[in-house]
mmCIF file of C-alpha atoms in Angstrom:
data_model
loop_
_atom_site.group_PDB
_atom_site.id
_atom_site.type_symbol
_atom_site.label_atom_id
_atom_site.label_comp_id
_atom_site.label_asym_id
_atom_site.label_seq_id
_atom_site.Cartn_x
_atom_site.Cartn_y
_atom_site.Cartn_z
ATOM 1 C CA MET L 1 148.357 33.195 45.938
ATOM 2 C CA ILE L 2 146.991 35.970 48.135
ATOM 3 C CA LYS L 3 147.085 39.269 46.290
ATOM 4 C CA LYS L 4 144.041 41.253 47.421
ATOM 5 C CA ILE L 5 142.922 41.478 51.052
ATOM 6 C CA LEU L 6 139.807 43.065 52.504
ATOM 7 C CA VAL L 7 140.391 44.477 55.993
ATOM 8 C CA SER L 8 137.029 45.183 57.625
ATOM 9 C CA GLN L 9 138.228 48.296 59.443
ATOM 10 C CA PRO L 10 138.483 51.994 58.556
ATOM 11 C CA LYS L 11 141.604 53.021 56.635
ATOM 12 C CA PRO L 12 144.476 53.806 59.046
ATOM 13 C CA SER L 13 144.950 57.540 59.540
ATOM 14 C CA SER L 14 148.716 57.223 60.010
ATOM 15 C CA GLU L 15 151.018 56.547 57.071
ATOM 16 C CA LYS L 16 153.204 54.598 59.509
ATOM 17 C CA SER L 17 150.579 51.888 59.963
ATOM 18 C CA PRO L 18 152.039 48.335 59.875
ATOM 19 C CA TYR L 19 149.399 47.522 57.244
ATOM 20 C CA TYR L 20 151.153 49.730 54.724
ATOM 21 C CA ASP L 21 154.460 48.002 55.473
ATOM 22 C CA ILE L 22 152.803 44.645 54.800
ATOM 23 C CA ALA L 23 151.443 45.887 51.471
ATOM 24 C CA THR L 24 154.865 47.188 50.389
ATOM 25 C CA ASP L 25 156.999 44.316 51.683
ATOM 26 C CA LEU L 26 154.773 41.466 50.525
ATOM 27 C CA GLY L 27 153.270 42.950 47.377
ATOM 28 C CA VAL L 28 149.622 42.677 48.386
ATOM 29 C CA GLU L 29 146.744 45.091 47.882
ATOM 30 C CA LEU L 30 144.874 46.019 51.061
ATOM 31 C CA VAL L 31 141.358 47.392 50.832
ATOM 32 C CA PHE L 32 139.917 48.902 54.034
ATOM 33 C CA ARG L 33 136.142 48.547 54.096
ATOM 34 C CA PRO L 34 134.241 48.159 57.387
ATOM 35 C CA PHE L 35 130.968 46.242 57.115
ATOM 36 C CA PHE L 36 129.583 48.186 60.058
ATOM 37 C CA LYS L 37 130.174 51.461 61.833
ATOM 38 C CA VAL L 38 130.240 52.311 65.511
ATOM 39 C CA GLU L 39 127.861 54.868 66.991
ATOM 40 C CA GLY L 40 128.243 56.249 70.470
ATOM 41 C CA LEU L 41 125.242 56.435 72.781
ATOM 42 C CA SER L 42 123.944 59.921 73.484
ATOM 43 C CA ALA L 43 124.141 61.253 77.033
ATOM 44 C CA LYS L 44 120.358 60.834 77.300
ATOM 45 C CA GLU L 45 120.584 57.154 76.280
ATOM 46 C CA PHE L 46 123.530 56.524 78.590
ATOM 47 C CA ARG L 47 121.792 58.060 81.611
ATOM 48 C CA GLN L 48 119.049 55.433 81.340
ATOM 49 C CA GLN L 49 121.589 52.921 82.668
ATOM 50 C CA LYS L 50 121.892 54.989 85.876
ATOM 51 C CA VAL L 51 125.692 54.852 85.830
ATOM 52 C CA ASN L 52 127.667 57.752 87.290
ATOM 53 C CA LEU L 53 131.188 57.918 85.794
ATOM 54 C CA LEU L 54 132.556 59.546 88.945
ATOM 55 C CA ASP L 55 131.466 56.623 91.142
ATOM 56 C CA TYR L 56 134.402 54.639 89.717
ATOM 57 C CA THR L 57 138.128 54.997 90.346
ATOM 58 C CA ALA L 58 139.344 52.976 87.336
ATOM 59 C CA VAL L 59 138.217 52.244 83.779
ATOM 60 C CA VAL L 60 138.848 49.062 81.789
ATOM 61 C CA PHE L 61 139.300 49.659 78.059
ATOM 62 C CA THR L 62 139.040 46.731 75.645
ATOM 63 C CA SER L 63 139.032 48.827 72.449
ATOM 64 C CA ARG L 64 139.654 52.294 71.048
ATOM 65 C CA HIS L 65 135.896 52.673 70.595
ATOM 66 C CA ALA L 66 135.535 52.302 74.350
ATOM 67 C CA VAL L 67 138.150 55.028 74.904
ATOM 68 C CA ASP L 68 136.525 57.441 72.431
ATOM 69 C CA ASN L 69 133.018 56.999 73.764
ATOM 70 C CA TYR L 70 134.000 57.167 77.430
ATOM 71 C CA PHE L 71 135.655 60.557 77.005
ATOM 72 C CA ASN L 72 133.040 61.813 74.524
ATOM 73 C CA LEU L 73 130.232 61.007 76.954
ATOM 74 C CA ALA L 74 132.106 62.666 79.807
ATOM 75 C CA LYS L 75 132.467 65.807 77.677
ATOM 76 C CA GLU L 76 128.806 65.746 76.602
ATOM 77 C CA MET L 77 127.675 65.363 80.227
ATOM 78 C CA ARG L 78 130.177 68.067 81.316
ATOM 79 C CA ILE L 79 131.945 65.695 83.672
ATOM 80 C CA THR L 80 135.583 66.383 84.482
ATOM 81 C CA ILE L 81 137.462 63.098 84.792
ATOM 82 C CA PRO L 82 139.713 63.239 87.908
ATOM 83 C CA GLU L 83 143.471 63.419 87.396
ATOM 84 C CA ASP L 84 143.967 60.319 89.538
ATOM 85 C CA MET L 85 141.619 58.114 87.464
ATOM 86 C CA LYS L 86 143.361 54.833 86.570
ATOM 87 C CA TYR L 87 143.081 53.180 83.167
ATOM 88 C CA PHE L 88 143.505 49.456 82.511
ATOM 89 C CA CYS L 89 143.865 48.495 78.836
ATOM 90 C CA VAL L 90 143.988 45.037 77.250
ATOM 91 C CA ILE L 91 146.978 46.014 75.087
ATOM 92 C CA GLU L 92 149.603 48.762 74.878
ATOM 93 C CA THR L 93 148.267 50.320 71.664
ATOM 94 C CA ILE L 94 145.010 51.157 73.457
ATOM 95 C CA ALA L 95 146.958 52.513 76.437
ATOM 96 C CA LEU L 96 148.896 54.821 74.132
ATOM 97 C CA TYR L 97 145.676 55.905 72.414
ATOM 98 C CA ILE L 98 144.469 57.390 75.712
ATOM 99 C CA GLN L 99 147.001 60.198 75.119
ATOM 100 C CA LYS L 100 144.440 61.630 72.702
ATOM 101 C CA TYR L 101 142.406 62.623 75.771
ATOM 102 C CA VAL L 102 144.628 62.708 78.857
ATOM 103 C CA GLN L 103 148.274 63.081 79.738
ATOM 104 C CA TYR L 104 149.920 59.655 79.766
ATOM 105 C CA ARG L 105 151.334 58.742 83.167
ATOM 106 C CA LYS L 106 152.717 55.303 83.868
ATOM 107 C CA ARG L 107 151.429 55.304 87.412
ATOM 108 C CA LYS L 108 147.833 55.485 86.234
ATOM 109 C CA VAL L 109 147.848 53.613 82.893
ATOM 110 C CA PHE L 110 148.274 49.825 82.854
ATOM 111 C CA PHE L 111 148.090 47.325 80.018
ATOM 112 C CA GLY L 112 148.214 43.615 79.251
ATOM 113 C CA ASN L 113 150.535 41.963 76.750
ATOM 114 C CA THR L 114 148.361 39.564 74.750
ATOM 115 C CA GLY L 115 145.332 41.606 73.698
ATOM 116 C CA LYS L 116 143.137 39.427 75.918
ATOM 117 C CA ILE L 117 141.596 40.534 79.204
ATOM 118 C CA ASP L 118 143.165 37.521 80.977
ATOM 119 C CA SER L 119 146.640 39.051 80.813
ATOM 120 C CA LEU L 120 145.347 42.211 82.498
ATOM 121 C CA ILE L 121 143.711 40.448 85.453
ATOM 122 C CA PRO L 122 146.896 39.992 87.585
ATOM 123 C CA THR L 123 147.522 43.759 87.399
ATOM 124 C CA MET L 124 143.915 44.532 88.277
ATOM 125 C CA VAL L 125 144.055 42.165 91.239
ATOM 126 C CA LYS L 126 147.060 44.141 92.552
ATOM 127 C CA HIS L 127 144.688 47.136 92.599
ATOM 128 C CA LYS L 128 141.869 45.278 94.333
ATOM 129 C CA THR L 129 140.501 48.368 96.094
ATOM 130 C CA GLU L 130 139.616 50.097 92.825
ATOM 131 C CA LYS L 131 136.033 50.312 91.586
ATOM 132 C CA TYR L 132 136.209 49.334 87.914
ATOM 133 C CA LEU L 133 133.945 50.663 85.166
ATOM 134 C CA VAL L 134 133.905 48.613 81.945
ATOM 135 C CA PRO L 135 132.540 50.414 78.844
ATOM 136 C CA GLN L 136 131.164 47.916 76.319
ATOM 137 C CA SER L 137 129.425 47.608 72.977
ATOM 138 C CA SER L 138 125.723 46.795 72.793
ATOM 139 C CA VAL L 139 126.888 43.429 71.433
ATOM 140 C CA HIS L 140 128.934 41.601 74.073
ATOM 141 C CA THR L 141 129.119 38.385 76.052
ATOM 142 C CA ASP L 142 129.159 37.993 79.836
ATOM 143 C CA SER L 143 132.578 36.295 79.852
ATOM 144 C CA LEU L 144 134.354 39.442 81.077
ATOM 145 C CA THR L 145 131.829 39.907 83.882
ATOM 146 C CA LYS L 146 132.335 36.305 85.023
ATOM 147 C CA LEU L 147 136.124 36.732 84.961
ATOM 148 C CA LEU L 148 136.009 39.859 87.134
ATOM 149 C CA ASP L 149 133.559 38.172 89.509
ATOM 150 C CA THR L 150 135.845 35.136 89.820
ATOM 151 C CA ASN L 151 138.707 37.424 90.825
ATOM 152 C CA LYS L 152 136.513 39.243 93.349
ATOM 153 C CA LEU L 153 136.958 42.653 91.739
ATOM 154 C CA LYS L 154 134.443 45.469 92.239
ATOM 155 C CA HIS L 155 133.121 46.306 88.783
ATOM 156 C CA LYS L 156 130.247 47.614 86.714
ATOM 157 C CA GLU L 157 129.700 47.035 82.986
ATOM 158 C CA CYS L 158 127.865 49.615 80.894
ATOM 159 C CA VAL L 159 126.998 50.065 77.223
ATOM 160 C CA MET L 160 128.564 53.151 75.635
ATOM 161 C CA TYR L 161 128.389 52.372 71.911
ATOM 162 C CA ARG L 162 126.652 50.166 69.372
ATOM 163 C CA THR L 163 127.339 48.813 65.910
ATOM 164 C CA VAL L 164 125.107 49.533 62.936
ATOM 165 C CA SER L 165 125.235 48.071 59.447
ATOM 166 C CA ASN L 166 127.354 49.775 56.795
ATOM 167 C CA GLY L 167 126.122 47.793 53.787
ATOM 168 C CA LEU L 168 128.015 47.073 50.589
ATOM 169 C CA THR L 169 126.824 48.744 47.401
ATOM 170 C CA ASP L 170 125.623 46.655 44.442
ATOM 171 C CA GLU L 171 128.869 47.530 42.676
ATOM 172 C CA GLU L 172 130.959 46.342 45.632
ATOM 173 C CA VAL L 173 129.064 43.043 45.780
ATOM 174 C CA LYS L 174 129.488 42.560 42.029
ATOM 175 C CA ASN L 175 133.271 43.159 42.247
ATOM 176 C CA PHE L 176 133.881 41.181 45.440
ATOM 177 C CA ASP L 177 137.129 39.552 44.297
ATOM 178 C CA TYR L 178 139.234 39.214 47.444
ATOM 179 C CA ASP L 179 141.699 36.445 48.242
ATOM 180 C CA MET L 180 141.467 37.047 51.991
ATOM 181 C CA LEU L 181 139.025 38.657 54.431
ATOM 182 C CA VAL L 182 140.093 40.028 57.826
ATOM 183 C CA PHE L 183 137.405 40.456 60.511
ATOM 184 C CA PHE L 184 137.559 42.170 63.899
ATOM 185 C CA SER L 185 134.103 41.528 65.349
ATOM 186 C CA PRO L 186 131.238 39.032 65.173
ATOM 187 C CA THR L 187 129.103 41.850 63.721
ATOM 188 C CA GLY L 188 131.446 42.166 60.747
ATOM 189 C CA VAL L 189 131.200 38.429 60.021
ATOM 190 C CA LYS L 190 127.401 38.497 60.211
ATOM 191 C CA ALA L 191 127.348 41.566 57.937
ATOM 192 C CA LEU L 192 129.217 39.600 55.241
ATOM 193 C CA LYS L 193 126.365 37.112 55.023
ATOM 194 C CA GLU L 194 123.780 39.900 55.217
ATOM 195 C CA ASN L 195 125.421 41.753 52.324
ATOM 196 C CA ILE L 196 126.169 38.641 50.261
ATOM 197 C CA PRO L 197 123.608 35.956 51.274
ATOM 198 C CA ASP L 198 124.935 33.450 48.712
ATOM 199 C CA PHE L 199 128.597 33.979 49.681
ATOM 200 C CA LYS L 200 130.761 30.933 48.966
ATOM 201 C CA GLN L 201 134.191 30.877 50.583
ATOM 202 C CA GLY L 202 135.968 28.613 48.124
ATOM 203 C CA ASP L 203 139.715 29.403 48.280
ATOM 204 C CA ILE L 204 139.217 32.691 50.137
ATOM 205 C CA LYS L 205 141.197 32.792 53.388
ATOM 206 C CA ILE L 206 139.552 34.215 56.504
ATOM 207 C CA ALA L 207 141.261 35.835 59.505
ATOM 208 C CA ALA L 208 139.565 36.779 62.776
ATOM 209 C CA PHE L 209 140.664 38.945 65.680
ATOM 210 C CA GLY L 210 139.399 37.802 69.067
ATOM 211 C CA PRO L 211 137.747 34.549 70.186
ATOM 212 C CA ALA L 212 134.186 35.860 69.702
ATOM 213 C CA THR L 213 134.934 36.798 66.085
ATOM 214 C CA ALA L 214 136.559 33.417 65.425
ATOM 215 C CA LYS L 215 133.537 31.658 66.919
ATOM 216 C CA GLU L 216 131.176 33.615 64.659
ATOM 217 C CA VAL L 217 133.219 32.700 61.552
ATOM 218 C CA GLU L 218 132.666 29.027 62.334
ATOM 219 C CA ALA L 219 129.020 29.612 63.331
ATOM 220 C CA GLN L 220 128.434 31.028 59.849
ATOM 221 C CA GLY L 221 129.768 27.804 58.345
ATOM 222 C CA LEU L 222 133.037 29.367 57.188
ATOM 223 C CA LYS L 223 136.590 28.048 57.526
ATOM 224 C CA LEU L 224 138.920 30.022 59.777
ATOM 225 C CA ASP L 225 142.498 30.218 58.491
ATOM 226 C CA LEU L 226 144.078 32.712 60.878
ATOM 227 C CA GLN L 227 143.246 33.826 64.419
ATOM 228 C CA ALA L 228 144.787 36.597 66.532
ATOM 229 C CA PRO L 229 145.761 37.627 69.115
ATOM 230 C CA SER L 230 148.094 34.902 70.285
ATOM 231 C CA GLN L 231 151.061 34.759 72.647
ATOM 232 C CA GLU L 232 153.377 35.006 69.645
ATOM 233 C CA TYR L 233 151.374 37.599 67.717
ATOM 234 C CA PRO L 234 149.358 39.976 69.938
ATOM 235 C CA SER L 235 148.318 42.101 66.943
ATOM 236 C CA MET L 236 146.492 41.244 63.732
ATOM 237 C CA THR L 237 149.190 42.935 61.650
ATOM 238 C CA GLY L 238 151.883 40.733 63.192
ATOM 239 C CA ALA L 239 149.841 37.572 62.666
ATOM 240 C CA LEU L 240 148.888 38.603 59.119
ATOM 241 C CA ARG L 241 152.489 39.307 58.120
ATOM 242 C CA ALA L 242 153.643 35.910 59.437
ATOM 243 C CA PHE L 243 150.752 34.167 57.649
ATOM 244 C CA LEU L 244 151.483 35.851 54.299
ATOM 245 C CA GLU L 245 155.231 35.188 54.576
ATOM 246 C CA LYS L 246 154.506 31.514 55.203
ATOM 247 C CA GLN L 247 152.109 31.372 52.240
ATOM 248 C CA LYS L 248 154.662 33.038 49.986
ATOM 249 C CA LYS L 249 157.396 30.622 51.102
ATOM 250 C CA ASN L 250 155.183 27.600 50.409
ATOM 251 C CA LYS L 251 154.310 28.689 46.872
#
C-alpha cells in the first residue's frame, strides 16, 4: 500500500495545489524534496551565446524555469520585451504562469493540450512567419530542434539555466522510507543513484514526467510504474491521483 510519496520538486507555494487534495482525499503523505536545483545563467554567461532576445518575435516555453529565466535575463540586461511578443507554451499552466511577468492576452499567448511540444506544433505552423526563440536547460536533447526543422519553422535554441546537485543529507539517506518516487527530469533520476549508490527499488513505485525522464529511469535499471503526460492525463497530479485510486481499489 502506498502511504508515503517523495515528489522531487519544491513544495507548492499555493495551498490550492492539487497535490494537497491528493494527500487529503487518498490519505497519503507527500514529501517535497528536489534532488537538484535550477540556477539561471548570468547575463555575462548568456551573452557568450551571442543571442539577442529582441531578434525574435516569439518565445517557446517548455517549463516554468524557462519563463523565469527568460524574463530575469531580460531584466538583468535591461531589455524591454515588446508588448507584441508572442508566447507559445507546451501546456496551459505554463501559459498562465506568464502572468507573473506580463499581462495575459489571448492573442499573444498560445498553449498545447498534452504537455508535449507536438501538440503545440500545429499552432506554431499557423504563425510560420514568427522567429522563435527556445530557452532551454543545459541538459537537453536535440529532438525539439529536429521537430521545428521538420516543420520548417525559423527558430533558435539557447541555454538559459542549468541544474546543479542538491544532495541528500546522511540523515535523509538513512531514513529513505518512501513507497513511491516521482521524478520530473533525467537529472533527478541520476541524482537518486548519486545520493544512494546502492539503491534497491524493491516494491517502491516510480513515476516519471516526460519521455526523457522515463527513459532515464529505465537506463538506470529501474522499473517505471507511471508515466505522464498522456492524452488522458496531461499533468502529473492527474496521473498520480488515477494511479493511487486504482491501487487503493485493487487492495
